[in-house]
XYZ file of C-alpha atoms in Angstrom:
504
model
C 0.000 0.000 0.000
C 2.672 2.137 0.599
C 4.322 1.711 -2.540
C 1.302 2.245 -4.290
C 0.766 5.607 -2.347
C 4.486 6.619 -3.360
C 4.298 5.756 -7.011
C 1.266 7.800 -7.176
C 2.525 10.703 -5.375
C 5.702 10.304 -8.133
C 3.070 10.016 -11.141
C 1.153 12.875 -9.890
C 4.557 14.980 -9.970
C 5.509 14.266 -13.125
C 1.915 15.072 -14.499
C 2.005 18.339 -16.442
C 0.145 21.087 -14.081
C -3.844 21.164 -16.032
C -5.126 24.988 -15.570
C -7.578 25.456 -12.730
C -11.174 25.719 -14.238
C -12.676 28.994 -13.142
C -16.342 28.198 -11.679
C -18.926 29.627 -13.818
C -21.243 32.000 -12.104
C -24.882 32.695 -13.003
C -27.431 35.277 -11.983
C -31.151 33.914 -11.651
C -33.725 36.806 -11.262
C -37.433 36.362 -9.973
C -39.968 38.782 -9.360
C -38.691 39.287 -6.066
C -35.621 38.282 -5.877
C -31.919 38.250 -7.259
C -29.781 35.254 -6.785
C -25.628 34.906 -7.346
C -24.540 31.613 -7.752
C -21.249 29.470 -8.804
C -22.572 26.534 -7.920
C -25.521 24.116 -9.405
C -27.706 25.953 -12.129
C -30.406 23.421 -10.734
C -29.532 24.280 -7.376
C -29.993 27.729 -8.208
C -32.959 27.503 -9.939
C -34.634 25.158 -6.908
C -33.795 27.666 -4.446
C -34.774 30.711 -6.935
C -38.520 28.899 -6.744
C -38.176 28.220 -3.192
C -37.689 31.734 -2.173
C -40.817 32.804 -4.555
C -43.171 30.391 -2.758
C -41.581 31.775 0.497
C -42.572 35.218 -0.245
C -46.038 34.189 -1.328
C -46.409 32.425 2.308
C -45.403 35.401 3.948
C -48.045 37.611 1.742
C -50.880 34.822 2.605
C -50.040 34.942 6.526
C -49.966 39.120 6.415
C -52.678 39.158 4.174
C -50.481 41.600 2.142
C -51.743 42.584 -1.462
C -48.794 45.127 -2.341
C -47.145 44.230 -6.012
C -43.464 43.286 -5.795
C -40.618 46.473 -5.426
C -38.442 47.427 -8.114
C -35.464 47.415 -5.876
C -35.351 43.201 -5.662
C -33.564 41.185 -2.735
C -30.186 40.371 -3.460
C -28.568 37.332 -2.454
C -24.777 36.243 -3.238
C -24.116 32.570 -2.332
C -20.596 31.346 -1.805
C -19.087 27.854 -1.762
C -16.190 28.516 1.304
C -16.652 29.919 4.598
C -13.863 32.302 3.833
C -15.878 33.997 1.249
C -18.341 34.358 3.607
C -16.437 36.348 6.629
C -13.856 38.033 3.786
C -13.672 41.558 5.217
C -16.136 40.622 8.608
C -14.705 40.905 12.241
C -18.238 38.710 13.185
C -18.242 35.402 13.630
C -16.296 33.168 11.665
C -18.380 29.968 11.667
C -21.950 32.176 10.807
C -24.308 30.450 8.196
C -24.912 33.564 6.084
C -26.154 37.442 7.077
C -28.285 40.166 5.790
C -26.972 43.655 5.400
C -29.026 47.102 4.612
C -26.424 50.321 4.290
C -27.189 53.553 2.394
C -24.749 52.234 -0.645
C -26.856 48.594 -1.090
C -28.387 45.973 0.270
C -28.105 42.042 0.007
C -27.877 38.668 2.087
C -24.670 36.267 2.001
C -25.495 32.624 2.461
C -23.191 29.447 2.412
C -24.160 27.526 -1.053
C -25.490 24.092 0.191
C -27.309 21.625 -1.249
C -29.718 21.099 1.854
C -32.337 23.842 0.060
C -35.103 22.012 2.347
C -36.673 19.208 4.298
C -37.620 18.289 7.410
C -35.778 21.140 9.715
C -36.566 19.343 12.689
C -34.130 16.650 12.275
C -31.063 18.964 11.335
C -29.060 20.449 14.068
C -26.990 23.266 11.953
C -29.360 25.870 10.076
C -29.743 24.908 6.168
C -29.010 27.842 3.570
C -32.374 27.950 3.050
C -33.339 28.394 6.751
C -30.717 31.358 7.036
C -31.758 32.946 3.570
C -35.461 32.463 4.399
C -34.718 34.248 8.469
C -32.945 37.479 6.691
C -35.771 37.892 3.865
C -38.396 37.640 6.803
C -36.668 40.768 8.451
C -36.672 42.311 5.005
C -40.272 41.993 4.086
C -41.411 43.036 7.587
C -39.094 46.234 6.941
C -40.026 47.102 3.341
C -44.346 46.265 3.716
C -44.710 46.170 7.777
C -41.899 49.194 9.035
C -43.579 49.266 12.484
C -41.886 49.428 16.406
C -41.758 45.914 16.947
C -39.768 44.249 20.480
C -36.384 42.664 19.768
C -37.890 39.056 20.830
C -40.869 39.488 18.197
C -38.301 40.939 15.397
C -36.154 37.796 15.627
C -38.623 35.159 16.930
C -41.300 36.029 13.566
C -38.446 35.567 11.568
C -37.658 32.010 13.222
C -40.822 30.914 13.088
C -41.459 31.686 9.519
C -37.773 30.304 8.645
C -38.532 26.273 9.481
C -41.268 26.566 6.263
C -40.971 23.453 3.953
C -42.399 23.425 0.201
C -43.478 20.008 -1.219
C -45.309 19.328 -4.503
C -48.595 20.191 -3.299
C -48.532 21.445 -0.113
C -46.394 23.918 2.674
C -45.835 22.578 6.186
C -45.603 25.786 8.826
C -44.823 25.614 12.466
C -42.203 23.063 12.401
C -38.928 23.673 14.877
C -35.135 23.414 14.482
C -33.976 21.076 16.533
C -30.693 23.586 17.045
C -33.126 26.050 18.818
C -35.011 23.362 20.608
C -32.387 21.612 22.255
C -31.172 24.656 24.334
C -34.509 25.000 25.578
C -34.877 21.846 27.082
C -30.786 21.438 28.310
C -29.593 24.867 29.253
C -30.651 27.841 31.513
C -33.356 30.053 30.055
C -32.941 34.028 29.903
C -35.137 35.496 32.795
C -38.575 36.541 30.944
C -37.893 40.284 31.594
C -34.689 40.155 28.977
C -36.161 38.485 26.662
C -39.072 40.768 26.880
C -37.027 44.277 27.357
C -38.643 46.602 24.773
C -34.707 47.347 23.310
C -32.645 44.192 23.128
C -30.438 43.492 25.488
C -26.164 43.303 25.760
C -25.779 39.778 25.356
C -23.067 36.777 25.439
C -22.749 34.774 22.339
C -24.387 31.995 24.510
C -26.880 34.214 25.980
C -27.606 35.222 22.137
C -28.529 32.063 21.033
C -30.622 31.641 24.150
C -32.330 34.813 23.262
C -33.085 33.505 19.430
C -34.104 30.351 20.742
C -36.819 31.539 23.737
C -37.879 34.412 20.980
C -38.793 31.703 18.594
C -40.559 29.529 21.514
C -42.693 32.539 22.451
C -43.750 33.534 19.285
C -44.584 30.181 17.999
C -47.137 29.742 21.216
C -48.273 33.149 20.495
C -49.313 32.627 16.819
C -50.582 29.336 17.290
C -53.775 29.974 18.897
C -56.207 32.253 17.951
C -57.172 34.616 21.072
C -53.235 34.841 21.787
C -52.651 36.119 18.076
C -55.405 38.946 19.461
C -53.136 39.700 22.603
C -50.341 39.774 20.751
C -51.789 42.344 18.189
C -52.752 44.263 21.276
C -49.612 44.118 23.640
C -47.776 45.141 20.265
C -49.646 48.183 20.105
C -48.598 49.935 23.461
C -44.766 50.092 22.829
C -43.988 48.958 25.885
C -41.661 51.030 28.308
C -39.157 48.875 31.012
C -40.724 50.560 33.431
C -44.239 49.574 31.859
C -43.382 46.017 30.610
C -44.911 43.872 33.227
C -48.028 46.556 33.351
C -48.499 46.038 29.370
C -47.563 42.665 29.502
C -50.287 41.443 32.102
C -52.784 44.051 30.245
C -52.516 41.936 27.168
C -52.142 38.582 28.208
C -53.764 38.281 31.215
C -50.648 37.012 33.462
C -47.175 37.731 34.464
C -43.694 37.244 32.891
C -43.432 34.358 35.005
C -46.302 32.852 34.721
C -45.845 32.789 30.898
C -42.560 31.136 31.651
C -44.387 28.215 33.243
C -46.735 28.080 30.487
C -43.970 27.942 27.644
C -41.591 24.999 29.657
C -45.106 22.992 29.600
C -46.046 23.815 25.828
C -42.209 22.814 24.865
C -42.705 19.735 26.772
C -45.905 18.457 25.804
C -47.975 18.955 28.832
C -51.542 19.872 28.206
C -51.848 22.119 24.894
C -49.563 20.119 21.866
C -47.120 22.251 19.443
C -48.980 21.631 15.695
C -47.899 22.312 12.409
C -50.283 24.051 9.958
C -50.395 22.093 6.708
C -51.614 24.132 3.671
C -52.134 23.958 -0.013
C -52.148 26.872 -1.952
C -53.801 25.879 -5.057
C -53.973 27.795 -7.931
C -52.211 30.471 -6.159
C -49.276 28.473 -6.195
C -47.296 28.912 -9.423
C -43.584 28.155 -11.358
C -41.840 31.279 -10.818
C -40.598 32.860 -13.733
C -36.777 33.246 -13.469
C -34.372 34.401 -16.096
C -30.996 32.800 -15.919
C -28.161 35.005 -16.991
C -24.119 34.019 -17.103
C -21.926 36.051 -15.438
C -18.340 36.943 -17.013
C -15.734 34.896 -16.006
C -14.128 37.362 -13.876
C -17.240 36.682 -11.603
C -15.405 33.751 -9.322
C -12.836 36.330 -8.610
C -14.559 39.878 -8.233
C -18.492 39.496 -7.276
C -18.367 39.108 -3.807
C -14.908 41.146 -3.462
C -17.388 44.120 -5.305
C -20.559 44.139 -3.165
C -19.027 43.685 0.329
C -16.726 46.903 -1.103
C -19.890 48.441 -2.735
C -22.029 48.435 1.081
C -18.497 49.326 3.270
C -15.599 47.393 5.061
C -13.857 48.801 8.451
C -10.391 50.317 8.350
C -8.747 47.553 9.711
C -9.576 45.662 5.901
C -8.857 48.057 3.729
C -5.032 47.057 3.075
C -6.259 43.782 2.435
C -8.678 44.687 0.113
C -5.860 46.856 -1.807
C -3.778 44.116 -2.605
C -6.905 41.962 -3.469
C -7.840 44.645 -6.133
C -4.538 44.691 -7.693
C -4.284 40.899 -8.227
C -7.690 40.763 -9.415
C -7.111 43.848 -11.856
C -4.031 42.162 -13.068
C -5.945 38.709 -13.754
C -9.008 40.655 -15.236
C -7.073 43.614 -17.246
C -9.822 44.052 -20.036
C -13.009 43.252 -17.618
C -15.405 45.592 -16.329
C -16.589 44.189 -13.189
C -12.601 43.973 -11.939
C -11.670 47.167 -13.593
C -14.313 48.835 -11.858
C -13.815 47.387 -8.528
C -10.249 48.339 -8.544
C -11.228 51.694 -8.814
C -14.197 51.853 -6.295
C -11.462 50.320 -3.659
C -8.970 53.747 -4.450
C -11.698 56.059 -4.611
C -12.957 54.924 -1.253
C -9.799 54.219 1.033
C -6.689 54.103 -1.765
C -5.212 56.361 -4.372
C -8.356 58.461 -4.876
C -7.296 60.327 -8.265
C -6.163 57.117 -10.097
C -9.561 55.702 -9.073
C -11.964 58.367 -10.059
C -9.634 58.827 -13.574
C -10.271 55.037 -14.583
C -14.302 55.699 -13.518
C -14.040 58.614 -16.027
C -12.975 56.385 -18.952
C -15.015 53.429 -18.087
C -18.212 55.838 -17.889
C -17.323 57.024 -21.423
C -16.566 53.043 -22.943
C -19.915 52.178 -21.171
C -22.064 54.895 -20.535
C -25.294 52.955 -19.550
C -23.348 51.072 -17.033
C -24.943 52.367 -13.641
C -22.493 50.991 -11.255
C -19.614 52.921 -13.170
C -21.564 56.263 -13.527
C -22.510 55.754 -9.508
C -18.779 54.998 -8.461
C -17.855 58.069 -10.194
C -20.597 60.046 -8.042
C -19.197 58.971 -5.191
C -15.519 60.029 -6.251
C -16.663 63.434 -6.282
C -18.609 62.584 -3.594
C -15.865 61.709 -1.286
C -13.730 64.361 -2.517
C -16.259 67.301 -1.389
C -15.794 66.020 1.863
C -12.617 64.832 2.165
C -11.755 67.960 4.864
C -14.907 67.580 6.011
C -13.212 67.197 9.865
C -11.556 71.073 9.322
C -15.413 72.795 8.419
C -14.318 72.364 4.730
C -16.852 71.108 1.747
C -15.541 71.311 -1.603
C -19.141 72.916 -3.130
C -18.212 72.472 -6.960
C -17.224 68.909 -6.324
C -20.349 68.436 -4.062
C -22.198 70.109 -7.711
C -20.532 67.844 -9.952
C -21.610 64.753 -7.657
C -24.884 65.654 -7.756
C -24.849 65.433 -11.504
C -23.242 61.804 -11.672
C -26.086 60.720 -9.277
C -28.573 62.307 -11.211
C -27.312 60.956 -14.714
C -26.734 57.207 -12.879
C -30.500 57.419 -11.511
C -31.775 57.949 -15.435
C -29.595 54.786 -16.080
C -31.628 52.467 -13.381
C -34.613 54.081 -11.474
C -34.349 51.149 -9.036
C -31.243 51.735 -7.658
C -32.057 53.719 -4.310
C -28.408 54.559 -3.780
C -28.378 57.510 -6.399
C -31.283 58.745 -5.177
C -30.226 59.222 -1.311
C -26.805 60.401 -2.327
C -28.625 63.122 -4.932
C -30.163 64.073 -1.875
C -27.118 63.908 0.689
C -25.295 66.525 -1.931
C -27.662 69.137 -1.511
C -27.229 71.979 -0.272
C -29.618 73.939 1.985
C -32.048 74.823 1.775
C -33.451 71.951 0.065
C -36.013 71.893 -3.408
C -38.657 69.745 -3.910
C -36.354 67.529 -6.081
C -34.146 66.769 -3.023
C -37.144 66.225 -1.249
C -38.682 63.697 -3.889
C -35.131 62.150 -4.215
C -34.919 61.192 -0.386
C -39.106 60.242 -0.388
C -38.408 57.849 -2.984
C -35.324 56.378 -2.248
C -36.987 55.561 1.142
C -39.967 53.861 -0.752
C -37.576 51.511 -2.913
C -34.954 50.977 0.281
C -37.112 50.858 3.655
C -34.817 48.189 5.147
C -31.766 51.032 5.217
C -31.999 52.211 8.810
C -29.433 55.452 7.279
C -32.580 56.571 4.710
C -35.041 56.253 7.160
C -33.590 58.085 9.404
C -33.116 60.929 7.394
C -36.385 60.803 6.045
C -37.989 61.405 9.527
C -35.471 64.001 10.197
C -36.821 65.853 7.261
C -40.513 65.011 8.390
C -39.719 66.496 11.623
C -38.865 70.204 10.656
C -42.368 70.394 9.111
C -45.169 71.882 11.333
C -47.771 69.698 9.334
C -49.609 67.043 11.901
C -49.656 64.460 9.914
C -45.982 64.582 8.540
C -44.693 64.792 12.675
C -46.524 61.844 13.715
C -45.062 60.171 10.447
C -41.747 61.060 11.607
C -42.785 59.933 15.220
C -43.361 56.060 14.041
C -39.834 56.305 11.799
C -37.904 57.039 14.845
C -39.833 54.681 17.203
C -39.366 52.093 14.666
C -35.257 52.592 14.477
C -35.137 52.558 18.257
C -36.944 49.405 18.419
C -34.029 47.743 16.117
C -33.382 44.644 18.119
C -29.224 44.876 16.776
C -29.020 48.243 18.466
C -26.434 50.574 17.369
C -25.507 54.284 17.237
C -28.816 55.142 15.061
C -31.328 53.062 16.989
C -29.857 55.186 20.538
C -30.249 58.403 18.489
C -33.774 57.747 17.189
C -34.619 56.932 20.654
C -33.700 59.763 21.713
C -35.433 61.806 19.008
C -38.623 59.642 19.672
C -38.493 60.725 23.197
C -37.749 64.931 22.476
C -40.654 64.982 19.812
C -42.942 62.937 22.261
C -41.941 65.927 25.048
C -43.113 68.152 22.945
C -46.495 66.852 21.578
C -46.928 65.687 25.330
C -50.051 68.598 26.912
């Protein structure tokens, strides 16, 4: 055996070296959705349908009628971990993630060929599971924008995220067994954190703890009809923490603790069961029409380098990313997509001129590519502001932006991007087109917490009722976020001045 093993190891050296086949990467586009794939074009496709009937549950259980947005979902899945946390300080053994900034928006997910089945007898979460937990967050932002607690934000999205589509029928309410088996095996999270109207600072352990109870408490909620009722109710007072167990007993008729009790005795089987709801959608149901497109074959190299460059990295990445650019510019010399890329990396953290110079002749070789006319924007952008920390803005470079973002937004209407940056390179006081620009980019982006935000902001200065109490239910809604942040602390603190101020 060991000879064998030897004279292979000796053949295989003396092989010539075969070239490395470059995956070939394919875009599949739904009504709803946009999909990035090396992998399996039948995987793709499978999934592509899979999300469609997802998105037609959700609409059934909301009852929503609304048509799909231009701006679609975008989803890049990658075959290697490393892909995955390229550029991320999270953590490194994550299933996928969702991300919403001012610059775009789109989910990462591991490619796997678990799309679905029975969840209940998996203990990791399936692609599918993570992809279908992120686009739950997004539809609630984009059709349902409203204050929601941190334990109903993430435990909807659970809940919704076990769904399995046969032939003929979709099964609802099943568990994962990952979330389960805390439950049952590990200390619980006292019922006032998992209730606190802001989400809590949490361990990693006490964050899975928190996903798993949120699921378990939304799942008892939403199974029964006169609890859906309370929960419609207790999600209408907005809770306080010093009004939580007030509200909470209002609603539901008993304590934090005594709802403990309850759940440990629903999770265990004593007295009321845990069902599934079995459905068939009929005619509703449908193929969903998706148009396959091949990528260039630059894609393997540059797609996922691009986007997670296109929505921001932190300092600490940004040498990294330079030499990344350079090899891939120097593998892709004649490409767009790596040509480009190179030069949104300078513009934004390297040798600014030499990017925004390369923008300028790619926008005149392809002047209906958006992307390049947008990256050029945003060189001028950047440049008005660059001494932004001495009370300097650059004014004709801040003019000249403006005019990239408005010829990029005639190029694709559906890119919010060159809308809120239009509006961000105004200068006061503001026209109606600002106005319009920042209104609209909020319709086709409501998942950005950055656009939101501002839109409220705007709202606020007006003396009109109905635009202040608008501007009320943005900010509540950011300080609800259950990720926190800088922006959710700020709109609660907005939230709490305006209410001051309406208060008799």
């Amino acid at each position: 055996m060991v000879y064998r093993l030897l004279l292979a190891a000796a053949l295989l050296c003396c092989a010539p070296l075969m070239p490395v086949q470059a995956k070939t990467w394919h875009v599949a586009e739904t009504d709803n959705f946009r999909i990035y794939s090396g992998g399996s074009v039948k995987q793709l496709k499978k999934l592509a349908q899979n999300l469609e009937d997802f998105d037609m549950l959700l609409r059934v259980i909301t009852g929503l009628q609304a048509e799909p947005p231009p701006d679609k979902f975008s989803i890049y899945l990658v075959r290697r971990q490393a892909d995955l946390v390229r550029y991320t300080t999270g953590s490194k053994s994550i299933a996928g993630y969702y991300a919403a900034r001012p610059t775009g928006s789109a989910a990462f997910s591991l490619r796997s060929r678990k799309t679905s089945g029975d969840t209940s007898k998996i203990w990791a979460l399936t692609s599918q599971q993570v992809l279908f937990h992120e686009y739950a967050h997004h539809f609630m932002l984009r059709y349902f924008p409203y204050a929601y607690p941190a334990w109903y934000v993430e435990g909807f999205a659970e809940y919704v995220s076990t769904a399995q589509f046969k032939d003929k029928e979709t099964v609802l309410g099943d568990f994962s067994i990952g979330r389960a088996y805390p439950l049952l095996h590990e200390e619980w999270l006292p019922m006032e954190t998992l209730l606190s109207p802001l989400r809590p600072q949490l361990s990693r352990d006490e964050t899975y703890m928190f996903y798993s109870q949120s699921w378990l408490l939304t799942h008892y909620l939403l199974r029964n009809t006169d609890r859906m009722a309370a929960l419609t109710d207790y999600l209408a007072r907005y809770s306080t923490a010093e009004t939580l167990a007030e509200d909470f007993k209002a609603s539901f008729g008993m304590t934090p603790k005594q709802l403990k009790r309850k759940l440990v005795r629903y999770l265990k089987g004593r007295g009321e069961k845990m069902t599934l709801t079995t459905m068939s959608f009929g005619d509703k149901r449908k193929a969903a029409d998706i148009t396959l497109t091949k990528l260039p074959p630059s894609a393997e190299d540059v797609l996922i380098v691009a986007k997670k460059l296109e929505m921001g990295i932190d300092a600490q990445f940004h040498a990294a990313a330079l030499d990344d650019v350079e090899e891939i510019k120097d593998e892709h010399a004649d490409d767009l997509l790596a040509q480009r890329t190179w030069a949104l990396a300078h513009i934004s953290f390297g040798d600014r001129p030499a990017g925004k110079a390369l923008l300028a002749q790619l926008a005149t070789i392809y002047p209906k590519d958006v992307k390049t006319r947008f990256y050029l924007a945003m060189a001028h952008y950047l440049e008005a502001f660059a001494n932004f920390d001495d009370g300097i803005v650059d004014y004709a470079k801040l003019k000249t932006a403006k005019t990239h973002f408005a010829k990029a937004y005639q190029l694709d209407k559906s890119f919010y991007p060159t809308l809120y940056y239009y509006f961000r390179s105004a200068v006061l006081p503001y026209t109606e087109n600002d106005k319009r620009a920042l209104e609209e980019a909020a319709y086709l982006a409501p998942q950005v917490d950055e656009i939101r935000f501002a839109q409220a902001d705007l709202w606020a200065e007006r003396s009109d009722a109905e635009f202040l109490a608008a501007a009320m239910r943005i900010f509540k809604s950011l300080a609800s976020n259950p990720h926190g942040g800088e922006l959710a602390h700020a709109a609660a603190q907005r939230y709490a001045a305006m209410a001051r101020t309406e208060a008799p």
